[in-house]
XYZ file of C-alpha atoms in Angstrom:
679
model
C 34.963 79.096 6.627
C 37.498 75.976 5.660
C 35.747 74.107 7.730
C 32.508 74.960 6.354
C 33.520 74.861 2.747
C 34.748 71.288 3.522
C 31.347 69.924 4.859
C 29.657 71.784 1.840
C 31.963 69.680 -0.676
C 31.138 66.227 1.059
C 27.424 66.969 1.629
C 24.622 67.462 -0.815
C 24.048 70.867 0.601
C 21.016 73.052 1.355
C 18.645 74.502 -1.304
C 18.118 78.175 -0.778
C 14.716 78.965 0.248
C 13.702 81.879 -2.709
C 15.922 80.918 -5.600
C 15.400 77.214 -5.560
C 19.081 76.147 -5.977
C 22.056 74.781 -3.892
C 24.379 77.288 -1.820
C 26.919 75.291 -0.093
C 28.490 78.204 1.575
C 25.454 79.563 3.354
C 25.511 75.943 5.586
C 27.939 77.586 7.856
C 26.041 80.803 8.449
C 23.907 79.578 11.435
C 23.567 76.833 13.680
C 19.959 76.832 12.877
C 20.696 75.741 9.328
C 23.389 73.057 10.364
C 20.543 71.456 11.881
C 18.721 71.286 8.531
C 21.648 69.752 7.113
C 21.365 66.987 9.700
C 18.037 66.124 8.470
C 19.453 66.207 4.821
C 21.873 63.514 6.078
C 19.295 61.377 7.280
C 17.425 61.344 4.091
C 19.604 58.082 2.876
C 18.641 56.317 5.924
C 15.077 56.874 5.629
C 14.826 56.237 2.107
C 13.244 59.750 0.845
C 13.150 61.460 -2.514
C 12.874 58.272 -4.602
C 10.610 57.884 -7.246
C 9.004 54.424 -8.650
C 12.379 53.704 -11.074
C 16.084 54.234 -10.812
C 17.795 57.152 -13.005
C 21.131 57.487 -14.488
C 21.418 61.425 -14.547
C 21.909 63.861 -11.708
C 18.994 64.424 -9.476
C 17.937 67.575 -7.709
C 16.869 68.021 -3.983
C 13.707 69.643 -2.861
C 13.147 72.613 -1.326
C 13.790 72.609 2.522
C 11.643 74.021 5.294
C 10.426 77.586 4.961
C 9.130 77.419 8.882
C 6.124 76.257 10.700
C 3.064 75.329 8.670
C -0.349 76.436 9.385
C -3.269 74.398 10.499
C -4.800 74.139 6.944
C -1.494 72.858 5.747
C -0.985 70.217 8.320
C -4.267 68.978 7.336
C -3.415 68.530 3.768
C -0.151 66.847 4.720
C -1.882 64.301 6.743
C -4.105 63.430 3.755
C -1.099 63.007 1.701
C 0.490 60.924 4.311
C -2.453 58.710 4.613
C -2.304 58.163 0.960
C 1.288 57.247 1.328
C 0.633 54.707 3.794
C -1.801 53.428 1.500
C 0.254 52.771 -1.345
C 3.097 51.577 0.749
C 2.536 47.862 0.331
C 2.144 47.982 -3.213
C 5.931 48.103 -3.553
C 8.327 45.635 -2.924
C 10.869 45.815 0.082
C 13.548 44.963 -2.596
C 12.611 48.340 -4.428
C 13.547 50.573 -1.572
C 16.293 48.546 -0.393
C 18.087 48.756 -4.122
C 17.474 52.848 -3.635
C 19.377 53.252 -0.736
C 22.748 55.111 -1.149
C 21.585 56.418 -4.692
C 20.999 60.202 -5.413
C 17.497 61.965 -4.697
C 15.117 63.469 -7.254
C 11.490 64.027 -7.714
C 9.137 64.908 -10.065
C 7.754 68.160 -8.226
C 8.515 70.133 -5.164
C 6.620 70.237 -1.934
C 6.774 73.197 0.568
C 5.822 73.462 4.056
C 6.646 69.975 4.867
C 7.646 69.231 8.400
C 9.426 66.080 8.072
C 11.880 66.867 5.527
C 10.385 66.065 2.643
C 8.625 63.097 0.748
C 8.746 61.246 -2.540
C 6.430 61.813 -5.502
C 3.232 60.002 -5.133
C 1.895 60.071 -8.367
C 4.548 57.439 -9.661
C 5.289 54.203 -7.703
C 7.443 55.871 -4.912
C 7.622 54.735 -1.238
C 7.825 57.138 1.926
C 10.419 56.555 4.440
C 8.374 55.912 7.457
C 7.347 52.361 7.270
C 6.473 50.358 10.449
C 7.323 46.794 11.644
C 3.341 45.905 10.905
C 3.797 47.143 7.438
C 6.988 45.310 6.426
C 5.455 41.945 7.862
C 2.499 42.516 5.665
C 4.759 43.298 2.830
C 6.582 39.937 3.022
C 3.566 38.222 3.965
C 2.142 39.290 0.381
C 5.479 38.266 -0.996
C 5.282 34.882 0.213
C 1.718 34.421 -0.986
C 2.937 35.369 -4.381
C 5.916 33.051 -4.447
C 3.317 30.348 -3.229
C 0.910 31.081 -5.978
C 4.045 30.608 -8.840
C 6.031 27.562 -7.147
C 2.981 25.222 -6.464
C 1.898 24.836 -9.767
C 5.406 24.557 -11.234
C 5.910 21.635 -8.659
C 2.538 20.217 -9.391
C 3.367 20.128 -12.827
C 6.581 18.784 -12.441
C 5.283 16.103 -10.385
C 2.848 15.055 -12.639
C 5.305 14.611 -15.391
C 7.683 12.408 -13.266
C 4.601 10.511 -12.348
C 3.570 9.786 -15.700
C 6.895 9.031 -17.109
C 8.655 6.911 -14.416
C 6.182 5.791 -11.709
C 2.896 4.795 -13.572
C 3.294 1.215 -15.354
C 2.815 0.924 -19.178
C -0.433 -0.673 -19.848
C 0.601 -2.336 -23.226
C 2.261 -5.232 -21.689
C 0.010 -6.033 -18.473
C -0.230 -9.654 -18.030
C -3.809 -11.195 -17.946
C -5.106 -14.295 -17.586
C -6.516 -15.928 -20.851
C -7.136 -19.337 -22.413
C -7.004 -20.204 -26.018
C -8.168 -23.703 -27.711
C -5.936 -24.888 -30.392
C -6.292 -27.855 -32.235
C -6.365 -31.502 -31.320
C -4.745 -33.025 -28.263
C -3.931 -36.287 -29.986
C -0.665 -38.219 -29.456
C 1.073 -38.881 -26.119
C 4.293 -36.541 -27.010
C 4.379 -32.744 -25.536
C 3.843 -30.439 -28.310
C 6.849 -27.912 -29.236
C 6.516 -25.064 -27.333
C 8.841 -22.067 -26.932
C 8.952 -18.338 -25.413
C 10.264 -15.450 -27.414
C 9.257 -11.762 -27.753
C 8.043 -11.592 -31.580
C 5.565 -8.623 -31.078
C 8.314 -6.011 -29.556
C 6.459 -5.612 -26.278
C 8.832 -6.723 -24.275
C 7.205 -9.854 -23.063
C 7.765 -13.324 -24.525
C 5.143 -14.460 -26.716
C 4.330 -18.341 -27.016
C 5.236 -20.541 -29.827
C 3.608 -23.752 -30.262
C 3.012 -26.705 -32.621
C -0.422 -27.689 -33.563
C -2.350 -30.307 -35.224
C -5.788 -29.686 -36.539
C -8.067 -31.963 -38.406
C -9.895 -30.286 -41.667
C -13.647 -29.333 -41.306
C -14.502 -29.529 -45.321
C -17.949 -31.485 -45.165
C -17.261 -32.656 -48.725
C -14.389 -34.882 -47.858
C -15.220 -38.333 -47.002
C -12.090 -38.707 -44.580
C -10.553 -35.843 -42.706
C -7.169 -34.948 -42.809
C -4.826 -33.373 -40.231
C -3.131 -30.016 -40.603
C 0.045 -29.295 -39.142
C 1.290 -25.807 -38.393
C 3.325 -23.494 -35.885
C 1.259 -20.634 -34.224
C 2.390 -17.560 -32.439
C 0.550 -16.169 -29.631
C 0.251 -12.966 -27.867
C 1.338 -13.181 -24.195
C -0.561 -10.338 -23.363
C -3.955 -11.474 -25.121
C -3.694 -15.014 -26.554
C -4.408 -13.858 -29.833
C -2.899 -15.348 -32.812
C -0.193 -13.288 -34.125
C 0.623 -15.446 -36.925
C 0.584 -19.234 -38.491
C 2.787 -21.179 -40.664
C 1.667 -24.108 -42.315
C 3.924 -26.976 -42.032
C 4.020 -30.305 -44.287
C 4.843 -32.471 -40.911
C 4.162 -32.410 -37.482
C 6.416 -29.738 -35.599
C 8.705 -31.701 -33.200
C 10.691 -28.365 -31.974
C 10.769 -24.623 -32.120
C 13.625 -22.178 -30.847
C 13.994 -18.696 -31.223
C 16.604 -16.014 -30.768
C 19.006 -16.350 -33.485
C 19.681 -13.000 -34.703
C 22.055 -11.313 -37.306
C 22.753 -7.853 -38.776
C 20.992 -8.851 -42.164
C 17.661 -9.578 -40.395
C 17.034 -7.340 -37.576
C 13.772 -9.538 -36.412
C 14.410 -12.689 -34.514
C 14.741 -15.623 -36.471
C 12.920 -18.740 -35.498
C 13.621 -22.311 -36.368
C 10.688 -24.756 -36.886
C 12.052 -28.290 -36.786
C 9.946 -31.530 -38.425
C 10.932 -34.995 -38.909
C 12.474 -33.813 -42.208
C 12.622 -29.900 -42.414
C 14.808 -27.775 -40.662
C 12.577 -24.259 -41.494
C 13.758 -20.746 -40.641
C 11.241 -18.089 -40.330
C 10.864 -14.187 -39.471
C 9.971 -14.321 -35.671
C 7.683 -11.263 -36.020
C 5.487 -12.248 -39.255
C 6.470 -15.690 -39.749
C 7.588 -15.266 -43.308
C 9.764 -18.043 -44.644
C 13.435 -17.159 -44.597
C 15.127 -20.558 -45.388
C 14.572 -24.211 -45.216
C 16.985 -27.276 -45.778
C 15.782 -30.736 -46.279
C 17.083 -33.494 -43.936
C 16.597 -37.220 -43.014
C 14.985 -38.538 -39.681
C 15.968 -35.323 -37.589
C 16.620 -36.528 -33.930
C 17.253 -33.478 -31.913
C 17.073 -29.417 -31.384
C 19.524 -27.458 -32.746
C 22.582 -26.681 -31.100
C 24.045 -23.060 -31.094
C 27.649 -23.332 -32.099
C 30.181 -20.631 -32.548
C 30.920 -18.874 -35.614
C 32.414 -21.550 -37.838
C 32.574 -19.681 -41.121
C 33.931 -16.260 -40.085
C 30.602 -14.348 -41.184
C 29.893 -13.140 -37.605
C 26.836 -15.288 -37.197
C 26.573 -18.548 -35.113
C 26.255 -21.584 -36.813
C 24.185 -24.770 -36.099
C 24.612 -28.432 -35.536
C 21.807 -31.027 -35.348
C 21.374 -34.721 -34.904
C 19.724 -36.973 -37.473
C 19.813 -41.029 -38.231
C 22.474 -42.013 -40.897
C 21.503 -43.456 -44.214
C 23.697 -46.528 -43.019
C 21.476 -48.290 -40.514
C 24.530 -49.854 -39.125
C 25.467 -46.302 -37.496
C 23.618 -44.987 -34.668
C 23.682 -41.210 -35.167
C 24.926 -38.360 -37.808
C 25.851 -34.635 -36.884
C 25.124 -32.340 -39.717
C 26.459 -28.366 -39.739
C 23.899 -25.780 -40.524
C 24.842 -22.093 -41.492
C 23.201 -19.554 -39.223
C 23.577 -17.015 -42.114
C 21.982 -18.554 -45.038
C 20.452 -21.888 -43.410
C 22.390 -24.208 -45.778
C 23.746 -27.400 -44.903
C 27.772 -26.840 -44.547
C 29.783 -29.908 -45.807
C 28.329 -33.460 -45.537
C 26.629 -35.430 -42.270
C 29.161 -37.006 -39.598
C 28.040 -40.574 -38.575
C 29.133 -42.056 -35.312
C 28.618 -45.531 -33.850
C 27.750 -44.765 -30.307
C 28.631 -47.839 -27.922
C 25.440 -47.593 -25.882
C 21.743 -48.115 -25.821
C 18.650 -46.028 -24.453
C 17.290 -42.502 -24.648
C 19.113 -40.044 -26.877
C 21.252 -37.797 -24.728
C 22.133 -34.639 -26.277
C 23.723 -33.020 -28.240
C 24.753 -30.359 -25.896
C 27.795 -28.027 -26.336
C 30.544 -27.670 -23.691
C 33.527 -25.500 -23.646
C 36.099 -26.322 -21.429
C 38.588 -24.202 -18.987
C 40.956 -24.025 -22.217
C 38.429 -22.759 -24.394
C 38.069 -26.051 -26.305
C 34.627 -27.163 -27.549
C 33.050 -30.408 -27.527
C 29.846 -31.919 -28.209
C 28.144 -33.999 -25.674
C 25.561 -37.043 -26.618
C 25.072 -40.500 -26.288
C 22.452 -43.160 -26.212
C 22.090 -44.212 -22.338
C 25.624 -42.833 -21.640
C 27.386 -39.398 -22.502
C 30.328 -39.344 -24.827
C 32.160 -36.308 -26.112
C 33.439 -35.245 -29.433
C 35.566 -32.455 -30.205
C 33.861 -29.849 -32.347
C 37.222 -29.472 -34.386
C 37.186 -32.982 -35.503
C 33.430 -32.659 -36.604
C 34.320 -29.815 -38.633
C 37.238 -31.568 -40.636
C 35.257 -34.659 -41.302
C 32.602 -32.620 -42.361
C 34.246 -29.734 -44.581
C 37.328 -31.806 -45.048
C 39.706 -29.054 -44.080
C 40.922 -27.351 -41.048
C 38.827 -24.858 -39.400
C 39.746 -21.378 -40.395
C 39.292 -19.903 -37.099
C 41.978 -20.510 -34.435
C 39.128 -21.023 -31.716
C 38.056 -23.890 -33.466
C 41.071 -25.807 -33.764
C 41.725 -25.893 -29.799
C 42.024 -29.161 -27.770
C 41.930 -29.860 -24.103
C 44.553 -32.122 -23.145
C 42.995 -33.384 -20.079
C 39.960 -34.168 -22.172
C 41.719 -35.870 -24.759
C 43.699 -38.173 -22.090
C 40.177 -39.765 -21.617
C 40.067 -40.793 -25.263
C 39.155 -44.397 -25.360
C 41.795 -45.025 -27.972
C 44.213 -42.956 -30.101
C 41.985 -43.909 -33.004
C 38.747 -43.122 -32.096
C 37.200 -39.882 -31.941
C 34.808 -40.432 -28.981
C 35.607 -39.590 -25.320
C 33.975 -41.392 -22.627
C 32.148 -39.105 -19.999
C 29.794 -41.446 -18.238
C 29.639 -45.269 -18.810
C 27.702 -47.646 -16.668
C 24.889 -50.413 -16.494
C 22.266 -47.474 -15.435
C 21.170 -46.017 -18.309
C 21.378 -41.788 -18.298
C 17.539 -40.409 -18.209
C 18.323 -36.417 -17.932
C 21.464 -34.429 -18.589
C 21.092 -30.725 -18.350
C 23.618 -27.944 -17.298
C 23.537 -26.550 -13.874
C 22.086 -23.219 -14.439
C 19.253 -21.306 -13.539
C 16.533 -21.032 -16.079
C 17.718 -23.819 -18.330
C 14.576 -25.618 -18.075
C 12.483 -22.740 -19.204
C 15.124 -21.375 -21.537
C 15.839 -24.452 -23.267
C 14.522 -23.672 -26.718
C 16.395 -20.122 -27.010
C 19.046 -19.551 -29.166
C 20.020 -16.848 -27.467
C 24.111 -16.434 -27.553
C 24.539 -14.967 -24.283
C 22.167 -17.964 -22.364
C 23.880 -20.507 -24.458
C 27.369 -19.424 -23.289
C 26.558 -19.747 -19.960
C 25.021 -23.432 -20.480
C 28.297 -24.504 -21.937
C 30.513 -23.346 -19.287
C 28.523 -25.061 -16.226
C 28.831 -27.991 -14.450
C 26.434 -30.758 -15.281
C 23.539 -32.757 -13.754
C 23.074 -36.436 -14.349
C 19.751 -38.490 -13.637
C 20.548 -41.965 -14.531
C 19.295 -45.334 -13.195
C 15.931 -44.004 -12.916
C 16.637 -42.868 -9.088
C 20.143 -41.452 -8.811
C 21.372 -37.962 -9.392
C 24.979 -36.793 -9.642
C 26.469 -33.690 -10.464
C 29.588 -33.681 -12.782
C 32.216 -30.845 -12.226
C 33.074 -29.376 -15.773
C 36.617 -28.721 -14.575
C 37.521 -32.714 -14.768
C 34.252 -34.166 -15.460
C 34.232 -36.039 -11.888
C 31.272 -36.471 -9.970
C 30.671 -34.204 -6.988
C 27.936 -35.854 -5.166
C 25.633 -38.658 -5.736
C 22.026 -38.695 -4.237
C 19.657 -42.034 -4.028
C 15.940 -41.763 -4.467
C 12.840 -43.546 -5.798
C 12.229 -43.475 -9.461
C 12.555 -40.036 -11.218
C 9.929 -39.278 -14.019
C 10.735 -35.852 -14.913
C 13.426 -33.375 -15.124
C 14.758 -31.492 -12.078
C 13.676 -27.738 -11.781
C 17.013 -25.696 -10.602
C 16.877 -22.731 -8.167
C 18.182 -21.348 -5.006
C 16.451 -22.735 -2.126
C 19.358 -21.835 0.677
C 21.523 -19.051 0.487
C 24.824 -20.669 -0.421
C 24.724 -19.434 -3.775
C 24.301 -22.760 -5.448
C 21.914 -23.951 -7.466
C 19.492 -26.694 -5.775
C 17.269 -29.239 -7.313
C 13.456 -29.704 -6.761
C 12.081 -33.136 -8.409
C 9.390 -35.495 -8.060
C 8.898 -39.326 -7.827
C 6.100 -41.489 -7.279
C 4.969 -45.080 -5.996
C 2.300 -46.871 -4.681
C -0.455 -43.849 -5.243
C 1.834 -41.603 -3.598
C 4.097 -38.584 -5.169
C 6.836 -37.209 -3.272
C 8.346 -33.832 -4.123
C 11.798 -33.070 -2.917
C 14.567 -30.288 -2.584
C 18.019 -31.696 -2.829
C 21.025 -29.412 -1.989
C 23.379 -28.433 -4.802
C 26.362 -28.208 -2.939
C 26.331 -31.357 -0.882
C 23.546 -33.340 -2.405
C 21.659 -33.691 0.971
C 17.837 -33.639 1.533
C 16.606 -30.107 2.247
C 12.899 -30.371 2.162
C 10.140 -33.042 1.005
C 6.240 -33.588 1.159
C 4.094 -36.628 0.361
C 0.740 -35.747 -2.035
C -1.666 -38.065 -3.477
C -0.186 -38.929 -6.871
C -1.881 -36.893 -9.731
C -1.461 -39.244 -12.384
C 0.714 -36.887 -14.331
C 4.228 -36.515 -15.505
C 4.837 -32.782 -16.077
C 8.433 -31.118 -15.435
C 8.561 -28.707 -11.895
C 9.654 -25.169 -12.605
C 11.888 -22.861 -10.629
C 10.957 -18.968 -10.694
C 13.548 -16.507 -9.820
C 12.645 -13.753 -7.528
C 13.590 -10.160 -6.507
C 15.152 -11.364 -3.431
C 17.238 -14.336 -5.216
C 15.936 -17.019 -3.673
C 13.588 -19.045 -5.977
C 9.989 -19.943 -5.983
C 9.170 -23.479 -6.980
C 6.043 -24.557 -8.608
C 4.873 -28.358 -9.160
C 1.570 -29.961 -9.903
C -0.045 -32.680 -7.021
C -3.029 -33.717 -5.736
C -3.844 -33.286 -2.089
C -0.996 -33.336 0.187
C -0.633 -36.108 2.549
C 0.076 -34.593 6.210
C 2.628 -36.273 8.183
C 0.038 -37.024 11.270
C -2.229 -39.128 8.654
C -0.129 -42.104 8.497
C -3.050 -44.236 7.540
C -3.642 -42.407 4.284
C -0.470 -43.635 2.922
C -2.061 -47.529 3.012
C -5.740 -46.264 2.071
C -4.605 -44.542 -1.107
C -3.936 -46.382 -4.197
C -3.813 -46.034 -7.953
C -7.481 -46.625 -9.312
C -9.167 -45.686 -6.163
C -12.166 -43.112 -7.162
C -11.069 -43.427 -10.506
C -14.758 -42.750 -11.715
C -14.526 -39.026 -10.006
C -12.499 -36.704 -12.279
C -9.111 -36.134 -10.641
C -8.154 -32.708 -9.540
C -4.800 -31.625 -10.027
C -3.193 -28.450 -8.119
C -0.552 -26.222 -8.715
C 1.524 -25.488 -5.707
C 3.963 -22.788 -4.972
C 6.599 -23.374 -2.563
C 8.940 -20.717 -1.053
C 12.112 -21.455 0.990
C 11.220 -18.621 3.377
C 8.191 -20.522 4.575
C 8.877 -24.203 4.009
C 6.157 -25.599 6.080
C 3.481 -23.887 3.612
C 2.451 -24.228 0.221
C 0.280 -21.761 -1.556
C -2.457 -23.652 -4.015
C -2.645 -21.158 -7.076
C -5.218 -23.240 -9.201
C -6.730 -26.027 -9.579
C -8.198 -28.084 -12.700
C -9.289 -31.582 -14.351
C -7.040 -31.046 -17.345
C -4.312 -32.729 -17.932
C -1.360 -30.838 -18.322
C 1.190 -31.897 -20.644
C 3.812 -29.217 -20.963
C 4.639 -25.468 -19.376
C 6.857 -23.259 -19.174
C 7.530 -19.529 -17.384
C 7.804 -16.159 -19.278
C 8.874 -13.206 -17.144
C 7.878 -9.507 -17.662
C 10.760 -7.568 -15.927
C 9.012 -3.929 -16.207
C 6.056 -5.563 -14.006
C 8.337 -7.372 -11.785
C 5.838 -10.494 -12.748
C 5.837 -13.585 -14.632
C 3.645 -16.068 -16.453
C 2.954 -19.493 -15.900
C 1.872 -21.073 -19.220
C 0.353 -24.595 -19.439
C -0.669 -26.867 -22.466
C -3.325 -29.262 -21.462
C -5.609 -31.770 -22.937
C -9.392 -31.322 -22.072
C -11.919 -33.926 -22.617
C -14.972 -32.969 -24.959
C -18.176 -34.436 -23.956
C -19.082 -36.616 -27.248
C -16.770 -38.886 -28.840
C -14.526 -36.177 -30.455
C -10.683 -36.259 -29.573
C -9.094 -33.947 -26.552
C -8.978 -30.704 -27.267
C -5.692 -28.633 -26.776
C -5.801 -25.931 -24.218
C -3.446 -23.197 -23.847
C -3.674 -20.856 -20.787
C -1.460 -18.106 -19.672
C -1.699 -16.816 -15.918
C -0.149 -14.151 -14.252
C 1.605 -15.660 -10.822
C 1.252 -12.246 -8.833
C -2.521 -11.922 -9.568
C -2.808 -15.863 -8.767
C -0.996 -15.380 -5.438
C -3.437 -12.794 -4.414
C -6.070 -14.904 -4.870
C -4.268 -18.232 -3.577
C -5.041 -20.405 -0.580
C -2.765 -21.531 2.191
C -2.060 -24.956 2.566
C -0.188 -25.936 6.000
C 2.163 -28.934 6.011
C 3.095 -31.273 8.824
C 2.373 -30.916 12.236
C 3.473 -27.778 14.724
C 4.868 -28.457 18.436
C 6.827 -31.489 17.769
C 10.735 -31.186 18.498
C 12.386 -29.965 15.425
C 9.466 -28.777 13.889
C 9.379 -24.852 12.711
C 6.995 -22.405 14.510
C 4.238 -21.868 12.298
C 3.975 -18.276 11.222
C 0.629 -16.433 11.325
C -1.821 -15.923 8.286
C -1.178 -11.932 8.354
C 2.617 -12.575 8.262
C 2.317 -14.984 5.249
C -0.215 -12.918 3.245
C 1.979 -10.095 3.944
C 5.194 -12.005 2.754
C 3.441 -13.388 -0.597
C 1.751 -9.945 -1.305
C 5.110 -8.447 -1.909
C 6.626 -11.393 -3.968
C 7.897 -10.179 -7.349
C 9.876 -12.106 -9.961
C 12.582 -11.166 -11.712
C 14.876 -13.030 -14.821
C 18.136 -14.850 -13.194
């Protein structure tokens, strides 16, 4: 009896058949009733007696079996079981699992069940006799529901990411455009600068323009000089600033806290004007006499956290050669008085350029056919009549001071010889295209580099910035344009592309920046054009070189050299072609475009987001009547031009030492993936 009571306390017990309430003591009365207890123990394992939701109160057990059911009751139960099976998939398996191990309750009693009771079907309850097929169907339905939920969610997420990161902004997409601006009279190239003035992250074009008045009432037409800003995307005029004189130089990028927009300098023969780069509105103006150079960006001299400027002018005393004038970068006012110098030499004006030594001392490099250095400290003292307030301006480099000619002289000899200097430029990538930039970071890099000298028309030398000694010298035929600097090989040192011409033949050459040895050369029919070459940085780190020429003279056609001469076929328009050279395929050139116009200056504008660059040219185009030639400004997307470019093969295959010619498929694939990146 004690064992029976112990069992009754641990088990749910058995319901009386007549009274409808629990009596645990009756569980031990018969073996027959013990078997019913075993059925009760099976209820939790079969999941019977649950409704569609969980409750926190106590539950009641359904009535037990009352004997064998008759035929009609069995039929009724089978119908209810069929209904239970139809409802089974509508309830998730998770609900059944959550109900295991809980108390059992029901909304109504069922009598005469031969399976130990069932859950109420009026709610969402489930029976306990699910098969494997039913469970698979349930899992399949849940999977379908999950798919219908996740697929739209993932699709929406991908659409947002695609729009935000993968689709490029169409606003700054590069296009090819052409704009006719003014008169092309004169032999000197017009002022040209690149800077983003409209805030679309693409460098716009700023140009000096000369136009004639069209007033028919005037008996004699007069010239109008102006500076014009053109959108790099569309070529539309952004602003125009009328000047009293021809614009010699345009420089942009000077920034300070009081002027959030970039400041551009418009330099004419007697005026240095600062304008708002976005609107062209006048900010300041200073009158000077006989300006001879661009503005040089200096360190802050006054302690106002704004870089100051230096410019070269002709002195009032004609016995002296040159004067240097300091200009406030904040106000545009002249600082102190001009500092005159008597330069020992004759020839082309070199500089002025800023150089910072390894000791942190600042010197100005300039000369007439030669190169001399002047301490920025000495210039400041002579202009202001006092010592510089900033300690960094007071520094002098002992090694440089040892090169001073005499103790009383302020000039230090850098290069002096019988052959005059034609070009001097820092050995820094992008200097040729950013030469008109007043960006502080760019100018800092220029001032700390080695220097390239072109002198005697046909010699190139690299001066080491550490001690101003020659690193190497290369002899060539006469060089007529400034070399372009870029990486042709993979030694990490900039190489040089330049052109020279003689007897109707133009030769393009690439010189190793480390050793001064020849890396590449090709000959062309002379295009009768003097235009600076360009080196464009690519995403791979190497440079793509651009230059103008006529038809290439292939190595096997030696007779062509003797038959081509200046003036031959002069009656026919000379076709000039723009070629692209990439060091990966030195035996191949890509012809990007051709024209009969005469290009006088060019520049490269990068668009970093699109990994593209624009090649901008300013050309003169003849008019059909006796009117002066017109000035044409043209912008061309390089990636678009490459897709339409024509492949030109150089040299001859099959000879010893000649590289194997790549297939057209290989070349086209390479150039189609070529992209450009600012250095």
